[in-house]
PDB file of C-alpha atoms in Angstrom:
ATOM      1  CA  MET A   1     -40.275 -42.324  -6.101  1.00 41.00           C
ATOM      2  CA  LYS A   2     -37.565 -41.574  -8.650  1.00 36.00           C
ATOM      3  CA  SER A   3     -37.741 -37.837  -7.944  1.00 36.00           C
ATOM      4  CA  SER A   4     -37.508 -38.520  -4.192  1.00 38.00           C
ATOM      5  CA  LEU A   5     -34.401 -40.646  -4.680  1.00 34.00           C
ATOM      6  CA  LEU A   6     -32.809 -37.963  -6.839  1.00 34.00           C
ATOM      7  CA  ALA A   7     -33.547 -35.332  -4.200  1.00 36.00           C
ATOM      8  CA  LEU A   8     -32.044 -37.542  -1.490  1.00 35.00           C
ATOM      9  CA  ALA A   9     -28.942 -38.180  -3.599  1.00 34.00           C
ATOM     10  CA  SER A  10     -28.539 -34.449  -4.170  1.00 35.00           C
ATOM     11  CA  THR A  11     -28.820 -33.757  -0.438  1.00 37.00           C
ATOM     12  CA  LEU A  12     -26.270 -36.411   0.469  1.00 37.00           C
ATOM     13  CA  ALA A  13     -23.871 -35.130  -2.180  1.00 39.00           C
ATOM     14  CA  GLY A  14     -24.161 -31.629  -0.753  1.00 43.00           C
ATOM     15  CA  VAL A  15     -23.443 -32.851   2.773  1.00 45.00           C
ATOM     16  CA  SER A  16     -20.386 -34.842   1.671  1.00 51.00           C
ATOM     17  CA  ALA A  17     -19.072 -31.752  -0.091  1.00 75.00           C
ATOM     18  CA  HIS A  18     -18.808 -29.889   3.213  1.00 91.00           C
ATOM     19  CA  SER A  19     -16.191 -30.231   5.947  1.00 94.00           C
ATOM     20  CA  TYR A  20     -15.320 -29.851   9.627  1.00 94.00           C
ATOM     21  CA  PHE A  21     -12.112 -28.924  11.456  1.00 96.00           C
ATOM     22  CA  GLN A  22     -11.884 -31.814  13.929  1.00 96.00           C
ATOM     23  CA  GLN A  23      -8.414 -32.362  15.310  1.00 97.00           C
ATOM     24  CA  VAL A  24      -5.260 -30.547  16.474  1.00 98.00           C
ATOM     25  CA  TYR A  25      -1.617 -31.597  16.570  1.00 98.00           C
ATOM     26  CA  VAL A  26       1.005 -29.587  18.501  1.00 98.00           C
ATOM     27  CA  ASN A  27       4.507 -30.048  17.119  1.00 98.00           C
ATOM     28  CA  GLY A  28       3.259 -33.279  15.561  1.00 98.00           C
ATOM     29  CA  VAL A  29       1.672 -34.642  18.755  1.00 98.00           C
ATOM     30  CA  ASP A  30      -1.989 -35.595  18.330  1.00 98.00           C
ATOM     31  CA  GLN A  31      -4.214 -33.872  20.900  1.00 98.00           C
ATOM     32  CA  GLY A  32      -7.109 -36.251  20.305  1.00 96.00           C
ATOM     33  CA  ARG A  33     -10.077 -36.304  17.960  1.00 95.00           C
ATOM     34  CA  PHE A  34     -12.581 -33.515  18.781  1.00 96.00           C
ATOM     35  CA  ASN A  35     -10.656 -32.510  21.925  1.00 98.00           C
ATOM     36  CA  ALA A  36     -10.895 -28.784  22.750  1.00 98.00           C
ATOM     37  CA  ILE A  37     -12.869 -28.075  19.546  1.00 98.00           C
ATOM     38  CA  ARG A  38     -16.393 -26.658  19.436  1.00 98.00           C
ATOM     39  CA  TYR A  39     -17.913 -28.501  16.520  1.00 97.00           C
ATOM     40  CA  PRO A  40     -21.505 -28.887  15.286  1.00 97.00           C
ATOM     41  CA  ASP A  41     -23.319 -32.087  14.445  1.00 95.00           C
ATOM     42  CA  TYR A  42     -24.050 -30.772  10.939  1.00 94.00           C
ATOM     43  CA  ASN A  43     -21.365 -29.436   8.620  1.00 93.00           C
ATOM     44  CA  GLY A  44     -23.444 -26.908   6.697  1.00 94.00           C
ATOM     45  CA  PRO A  45     -21.796 -23.641   5.657  1.00 97.00           C
ATOM     46  CA  ILE A  46     -22.386 -20.130   6.947  1.00 98.00           C
ATOM     47  CA  THR A  47     -23.139 -17.727   4.081  1.00 98.00           C
ATOM     48  CA  ASP A  48     -24.198 -14.527   5.891  1.00 98.00           C
ATOM     49  CA  VAL A  49     -21.144 -12.413   6.759  1.00 98.00           C
ATOM     50  CA  THR A  50     -23.230 -10.353   9.212  1.00 98.00           C
ATOM     51  CA  SER A  51     -24.256 -13.371  11.302  1.00 98.00           C
ATOM     52  CA  ASN A  52     -22.834 -14.157  14.741  1.00 98.00           C
ATOM     53  CA  ASP A  53     -22.576 -17.734  13.473  1.00 98.00           C
ATOM     54  CA  LEU A  54     -19.517 -16.540  11.548  1.00 98.00           C
ATOM     55  CA  ILE A  55     -17.588 -16.332  14.819  1.00 98.00           C
ATOM     56  CA  CYS A  56     -17.352 -19.960  15.921  1.00 98.00           C
ATOM     57  CA  ASN A  57     -20.360 -21.636  14.238  1.00 97.00           C
ATOM     58  CA  GLY A  58     -22.837 -23.288  16.618  1.00 96.00           C
ATOM     59  CA  GLY A  59     -25.971 -21.265  15.803  1.00 95.00           C
ATOM     60  CA  ILE A  60     -27.848 -22.595  12.791  1.00 96.00           C
ATOM     61  CA  ASN A  61     -25.522 -25.598  13.123  1.00 96.00           C
ATOM     62  CA  PRO A  62     -25.884 -26.379  16.852  1.00 97.00           C
ATOM     63  CA  TYR A  63     -22.813 -27.657  18.672  1.00 97.00           C
ATOM     64  CA  HIS A  64     -22.341 -31.317  19.457  1.00 97.00           C
ATOM     65  CA  GLN A  65     -23.061 -31.826  23.151  1.00 97.00           C
ATOM     66  CA  PRO A  66     -21.484 -31.894  25.601  1.00 97.00           C
ATOM     67  CA  LEU A  67     -18.892 -29.328  24.555  1.00 98.00           C
ATOM     68  CA  SER A  68     -15.295 -30.349  25.128  1.00 98.00           C
ATOM     69  CA  THR A  69     -13.809 -28.995  28.366  1.00 98.00           C
ATOM     70  CA  LYS A  70     -10.248 -29.742  27.274  1.00 98.00           C
ATOM     71  CA  VAL A  71      -7.825 -26.860  26.700  1.00 98.00           C
ATOM     72  CA  ILE A  72      -4.820 -27.580  24.484  1.00 98.00           C
ATOM     73  CA  THR A  73      -1.498 -26.227  25.715  1.00 98.00           C
ATOM     74  CA  ALA A  74       0.945 -24.959  23.099  1.00 98.00           C
ATOM     75  CA  ALA A  75       4.051 -22.846  23.526  1.00 98.00           C
ATOM     76  CA  ALA A  76       4.407 -19.687  21.475  1.00 98.00           C
ATOM     77  CA  GLY A  77       6.398 -20.648  18.392  1.00 98.00           C
ATOM     78  CA  SER A  78       4.846 -24.125  18.226  1.00 98.00           C
ATOM     79  CA  THR A  79       3.701 -25.672  14.978  1.00 98.00           C
ATOM     80  CA  ILE A  80      -0.025 -26.355  14.932  1.00 98.00           C
ATOM     81  CA  THR A  81      -1.452 -28.875  12.488  1.00 98.00           C
ATOM     82  CA  THR A  82      -5.191 -29.109  11.971  1.00 98.00           C
ATOM     83  CA  GLN A  83      -7.212 -31.949  10.496  1.00 96.00           C
ATOM     84  CA  TRP A  84     -10.333 -31.524   8.333  1.00 96.00           C
ATOM     85  CA  TRP A  85     -12.791 -34.235   7.307  1.00 94.00           C
ATOM     86  CA  TYR A  86     -16.201 -33.988   5.678  1.00 91.00           C
ATOM     87  CA  SER A  87     -17.854 -36.333   8.192  1.00 89.00           C
ATOM     88  CA  LEU A  88     -17.636 -36.838  11.934  1.00 90.00           C
ATOM     89  CA  ASN A  89     -17.252 -40.536  11.119  1.00 84.00           C
ATOM     90  CA  ASN A  90     -14.270 -40.050   8.833  1.00 69.00           C
ATOM     91  CA  GLY A  91     -10.898 -41.486   9.618  1.00 63.00           C
ATOM     92  CA  THR A  92      -8.198 -43.618   8.121  1.00 54.00           C
ATOM     93  CA  THR A  93     -10.744 -45.927   6.501  1.00 51.00           C
ATOM     94  CA  SER A  94     -12.743 -43.069   4.980  1.00 52.00           C
ATOM     95  CA  PRO A  95     -10.365 -40.167   4.404  1.00 61.00           C
ATOM     96  CA  GLU A  96     -12.521 -37.778   2.362  1.00 87.00           C
ATOM     97  CA  VAL A  97     -11.708 -34.179   3.224  1.00 93.00           C
ATOM     98  CA  ILE A  98     -13.998 -31.928   1.144  1.00 94.00           C
ATOM     99  CA  ASP A  99     -15.303 -31.940  -2.399  1.00 93.00           C
ATOM    100  CA  ALA A 100     -12.593 -30.774  -4.803  1.00 94.00           C
ATOM    101  CA  SER A 101     -14.970 -28.178  -6.255  1.00 95.00           C
ATOM    102  CA  HIS A 102     -14.834 -26.206  -2.981  1.00 96.00           C
ATOM    103  CA  LYS A 103     -11.775 -24.158  -3.888  1.00 97.00           C
ATOM    104  CA  GLY A 104     -10.746 -21.258  -1.713  1.00 98.00           C
ATOM    105  CA  PRO A 105      -8.499 -19.946   1.060  1.00 98.00           C
ATOM    106  CA  ILE A 106      -7.809 -21.199   4.579  1.00 98.00           C
ATOM    107  CA  MET A 107      -7.185 -18.851   7.510  1.00 98.00           C
ATOM    108  CA  THR A 108      -6.540 -18.945  11.240  1.00 98.00           C
ATOM    109  CA  TYR A 109      -7.308 -16.251  13.810  1.00 98.00           C
ATOM    110  CA  LEU A 110      -6.651 -16.028  17.543  1.00 98.00           C
ATOM    111  CA  ALA A 111      -8.599 -14.102  20.189  1.00 98.00           C
ATOM    112  CA  LYS A 112      -7.342 -13.726  23.751  1.00 98.00           C
ATOM    113  CA  VAL A 113      -9.936 -14.703  26.370  1.00 98.00           C
ATOM    114  CA  SER A 114     -10.128 -14.843  30.144  1.00 98.00           C
ATOM    115  CA  ASP A 115     -12.033 -18.133  30.129  1.00 98.00           C
ATOM    116  CA  PRO A 116     -11.428 -20.540  27.231  1.00 98.00           C
ATOM    117  CA  LEU A 117     -14.566 -22.522  28.124  1.00 98.00           C
ATOM    118  CA  SER A 118     -16.946 -19.580  28.035  1.00 98.00           C
ATOM    119  CA  THR A 119     -19.609 -19.955  25.368  1.00 96.00           C
ATOM    120  CA  THR A 120     -19.890 -16.176  24.931  1.00 97.00           C
ATOM    121  CA  VAL A 121     -17.858 -15.318  21.833  1.00 98.00           C
ATOM    122  CA  THR A 122     -19.417 -12.025  20.721  1.00 98.00           C
ATOM    123  CA  GLY A 123     -17.224  -8.974  21.121  1.00 98.00           C
ATOM    124  CA  LEU A 124     -13.903 -10.817  20.934  1.00 98.00           C
ATOM    125  CA  LYS A 125     -10.959  -9.220  19.133  1.00 98.00           C
ATOM    126  CA  TRP A 126      -9.317 -11.493  16.578  1.00 98.00           C
ATOM    127  CA  PHE A 127      -5.941 -11.314  14.877  1.00 98.00           C
ATOM    128  CA  LYS A 128      -4.876 -13.380  11.904  1.00 98.00           C
ATOM    129  CA  ILE A 129      -1.869 -15.691  12.258  1.00 98.00           C
ATOM    130  CA  TYR A 130      -2.182 -17.699   9.044  1.00 98.00           C
ATOM    131  CA  GLU A 131      -3.594 -17.359   5.543  1.00 98.00           C
ATOM    132  CA  ALA A 132      -3.142 -19.467   2.443  1.00 98.00           C
ATOM    133  CA  GLY A 133      -4.979 -18.568  -0.748  1.00 97.00           C
ATOM    134  CA  LEU A 134      -4.326 -18.945  -4.459  1.00 97.00           C
ATOM    135  CA  THR A 135      -0.971 -19.693  -6.051  1.00 95.00           C
ATOM    136  CA  ALA A 136      -1.593 -17.759  -9.254  1.00 93.00           C
ATOM    137  CA  SER A 137       1.135 -19.414 -11.325  1.00 93.00           C
ATOM    138  CA  SER A 138      -0.396 -22.865 -10.863  1.00 95.00           C
ATOM    139  CA  GLN A 139      -3.998 -21.849 -10.050  1.00 95.00           C
ATOM    140  CA  VAL A 140      -3.763 -24.058  -6.965  1.00 97.00           C
ATOM    141  CA  TRP A 141      -5.899 -22.974  -4.019  1.00 97.00           C
ATOM    142  CA  ALA A 142      -5.253 -23.677  -0.351  1.00 98.00           C
ATOM    143  CA  VAL A 143      -8.142 -26.166  -0.392  1.00 97.00           C
ATOM    144  CA  ASP A 144      -6.446 -28.079  -3.229  1.00 97.00           C
ATOM    145  CA  THR A 145      -3.342 -28.354  -1.061  1.00 97.00           C
ATOM    146  CA  LEU A 146      -5.461 -29.370   1.934  1.00 96.00           C
ATOM    147  CA  ILE A 147      -6.949 -32.244  -0.058  1.00 95.00           C
ATOM    148  CA  ALA A 148      -3.509 -33.300  -1.321  1.00 95.00           C
ATOM    149  CA  ASN A 149      -2.314 -33.316   2.308  1.00 95.00           C
ATOM    150  CA  HIS A 150      -5.213 -35.577   3.362  1.00 93.00           C
ATOM    151  CA  GLY A 151      -6.974 -32.828   5.295  1.00 95.00           C
ATOM    152  CA  LYS A 152      -3.998 -31.408   7.177  1.00 96.00           C
ATOM    153  CA  VAL A 153      -2.712 -27.833   7.254  1.00 97.00           C
ATOM    154  CA  SER A 154       0.139 -26.531   9.410  1.00 98.00           C
ATOM    155  CA  PHE A 155       1.054 -23.082  10.696  1.00 98.00           C
ATOM    156  CA  THR A 156       3.019 -21.496  13.543  1.00 98.00           C
ATOM    157  CA  ILE A 157       1.811 -19.826  16.728  1.00 98.00           C
ATOM    158  CA  PRO A 158       3.652 -16.471  16.675  1.00 98.00           C
ATOM    159  CA  SER A 159       6.487 -16.438  19.184  1.00 97.00           C
ATOM    160  CA  CYS A 160       5.874 -12.749  19.950  1.00 97.00           C
ATOM    161  CA  ILE A 161       2.336 -12.933  21.345  1.00 97.00           C
ATOM    162  CA  SER A 162       1.655 -12.954  25.076  1.00 97.00           C
ATOM    163  CA  ALA A 163       0.916 -16.032  27.109  1.00 98.00           C
ATOM    164  CA  GLY A 164      -2.642 -16.789  28.120  1.00 98.00           C
ATOM    165  CA  TYR A 165      -5.891 -18.377  27.051  1.00 98.00           C
ATOM    166  CA  TYR A 166      -7.059 -18.043  23.460  1.00 98.00           C
ATOM    167  CA  LEU A 167      -9.730 -19.235  21.100  1.00 98.00           C
ATOM    168  CA  MET A 168      -8.350 -20.321  17.750  1.00 99.00           C
ATOM    169  CA  ARG A 169     -10.778 -19.715  14.884  1.00 98.00           C
ATOM    170  CA  HIS A 170      -9.788 -21.925  11.947  1.00 98.00           C
ATOM    171  CA  GLU A 171     -11.652 -21.229   8.709  1.00 98.00           C
ATOM    172  CA  LEU A 172     -12.062 -22.508   5.177  1.00 98.00           C
ATOM    173  CA  ILE A 173     -13.904 -20.383   2.592  1.00 98.00           C
ATOM    174  CA  ALA A 174     -15.304 -22.233  -0.431  1.00 97.00           C
ATOM    175  CA  LEU A 175     -15.645 -19.895  -3.425  1.00 98.00           C
ATOM    176  CA  HIS A 176     -17.084 -22.204  -6.086  1.00 96.00           C
ATOM    177  CA  GLY A 177     -20.453 -20.401  -5.942  1.00 96.00           C
ATOM    178  CA  ALA A 178     -19.229 -16.945  -4.938  1.00 97.00           C
ATOM    179  CA  SER A 179     -19.882 -15.055  -8.175  1.00 97.00           C
ATOM    180  CA  SER A 180     -22.805 -13.347  -6.378  1.00 97.00           C
ATOM    181  CA  TYR A 181     -23.578 -12.716  -2.708  1.00 97.00           C
ATOM    182  CA  PRO A 182     -24.449 -14.693  -0.691  1.00 97.00           C
ATOM    183  CA  GLY A 183     -22.485 -17.414  -2.417  1.00 97.00           C
ATOM    184  CA  ALA A 184     -19.202 -17.927  -0.573  1.00 98.00           C
ATOM    185  CA  GLN A 185     -19.408 -20.762   1.950  1.00 98.00           C
ATOM    186  CA  PHE A 186     -17.681 -20.305   5.311  1.00 98.00           C
ATOM    187  CA  TYR A 187     -16.665 -23.344   7.342  1.00 98.00           C
ATOM    188  CA  MET A 188     -15.119 -22.697  10.750  1.00 98.00           C
ATOM    189  CA  GLU A 189     -14.699 -24.142  14.196  1.00 98.00           C
ATOM    190  CA  CYS A 190     -12.978 -22.734  17.273  1.00 98.00           C
ATOM    191  CA  ALA A 191     -10.443 -24.554  19.453  1.00 98.00           C
ATOM    192  CA  GLN A 192      -9.592 -23.779  23.084  1.00 98.00           C
ATOM    193  CA  LEU A 193      -5.895 -23.051  23.676  1.00 98.00           C
ATOM    194  CA  GLN A 194      -3.513 -22.060  26.427  1.00 98.00           C
ATOM    195  CA  ILE A 195      -0.401 -20.465  24.951  1.00 98.00           C
ATOM    196  CA  THR A 196       2.712 -20.440  27.105  1.00 98.00           C
ATOM    197  CA  GLY A 197       5.907 -18.428  26.830  1.00 96.00           C
ATOM    198  CA  GLY A 198       5.812 -15.780  24.155  1.00 91.00           C
ATOM    199  CA  GLY A 199       6.342 -12.041  24.250  1.00 95.00           C
ATOM    200  CA  SER A 200       4.294  -8.894  24.636  1.00 96.00           C
ATOM    201  CA  THR A 201       3.167  -7.991  21.117  1.00 95.00           C
ATOM    202  CA  SER A 202      -0.446  -6.836  20.751  1.00 92.00           C
ATOM    203  CA  PRO A 203      -1.393  -7.400  17.106  1.00 96.00           C
ATOM    204  CA  ALA A 204      -4.028  -5.360  15.281  1.00 97.00           C
ATOM    205  CA  THR A 205      -7.433  -7.015  15.577  1.00 98.00           C
ATOM    206  CA  VAL A 206     -10.731  -7.397  13.747  1.00 98.00           C
ATOM    207  CA  SER A 207     -14.225  -8.360  14.854  1.00 98.00           C
ATOM    208  CA  PHE A 208     -16.544 -11.136  13.701  1.00 98.00           C
ATOM    209  CA  PRO A 209     -18.956 -10.328  12.278  1.00 98.00           C
ATOM    210  CA  GLY A 210     -17.504  -7.191  10.751  1.00 98.00           C
ATOM    211  CA  ALA A 211     -14.203  -8.357   9.285  1.00 98.00           C
ATOM    212  CA  TYR A 212     -15.856  -9.360   6.010  1.00 98.00           C
ATOM    213  CA  LYS A 213     -18.309  -7.572   3.759  1.00 97.00           C
ATOM    214  CA  GLY A 214     -20.418  -9.131   1.045  1.00 97.00           C
ATOM    215  CA  THR A 215     -18.830  -6.747  -1.458  1.00 97.00           C
ATOM    216  CA  ASP A 216     -15.243  -7.700  -0.608  1.00 97.00           C
ATOM    217  CA  PRO A 217     -13.398  -8.961  -3.716  1.00 94.00           C
ATOM    218  CA  GLY A 218     -12.338 -12.068  -1.828  1.00 94.00           C
ATOM    219  CA  ILE A 219     -15.926 -12.853  -0.791  1.00 97.00           C
ATOM    220  CA  THR A 220     -17.831 -12.146  -4.000  1.00 97.00           C
ATOM    221  CA  VAL A 221     -15.660 -13.368  -6.868  1.00 96.00           C
ATOM    222  CA  ASN A 222     -15.819 -15.561  -9.962  1.00 96.00           C
ATOM    223  CA  ILE A 223     -12.869 -17.906  -9.522  1.00 95.00           C
ATOM    224  CA  TYR A 224     -13.282 -19.441 -12.980  1.00 94.00           C
ATOM    225  CA  TRP A 225     -13.180 -16.493 -15.406  1.00 92.00           C
ATOM    226  CA  PRO A 226     -11.302 -14.332 -15.958  1.00 89.00           C
ATOM    227  CA  VAL A 227      -8.323 -16.247 -14.572  1.00 86.00           C
ATOM    228  CA  LEU A 228      -7.349 -14.766 -11.221  1.00 89.00           C
ATOM    229  CA  SER A 229      -3.883 -13.319 -10.784  1.00 83.00           C
ATOM    230  CA  LYS A 230      -4.072 -13.240  -6.958  1.00 70.00           C
ATOM    231  CA  SER A 231      -6.279 -14.518  -4.155  1.00 63.00           C
TER     232      SER A 231
END
């Protein structure tokens, strides 16, 4: 009985250490909890950088059903704020974001799509619009800042990109166990956007899977020793 209780406690601790991206604000205006976001019922990490689950999750962690049919409208140049919590039941009375051990970077990618509600996400071309990593002078990671900001992170939709429908892939990479591969933990969800205004720039793109390799120094890395000088 004691061993069973210890195993259960370990499992629950692992779950509470994880996190979901659950909410979007546009220029400070709340778009509603879970609206326009494809999120799973379980917040387990993806660890295989060759898996299609790395795109928008939803494979080994099946999506909550029904999927949201909302599309969030945001003008190019808008400030987007995202909200992370470790549980789908979190909120103002239970504000845990992610375990503080899960240090690492946070990134956001966009991919232009013809149909923002399509569940086919393979083959999309993604471009990065935001990245926050390690501040070497203080050894503060983006996840540390996320926790200090009660789960919120803000960034800008580039004013130069063209109008249209996009998927926004918002990602947190926890590196606490990344000294060997597979060890880095990838947490990501995708939100459905319509971007208005903008320009005509076509940024360079990457593919998921494919953008990351297990041998990349930002994927397999000991973040504890020697002290890192950059992320």
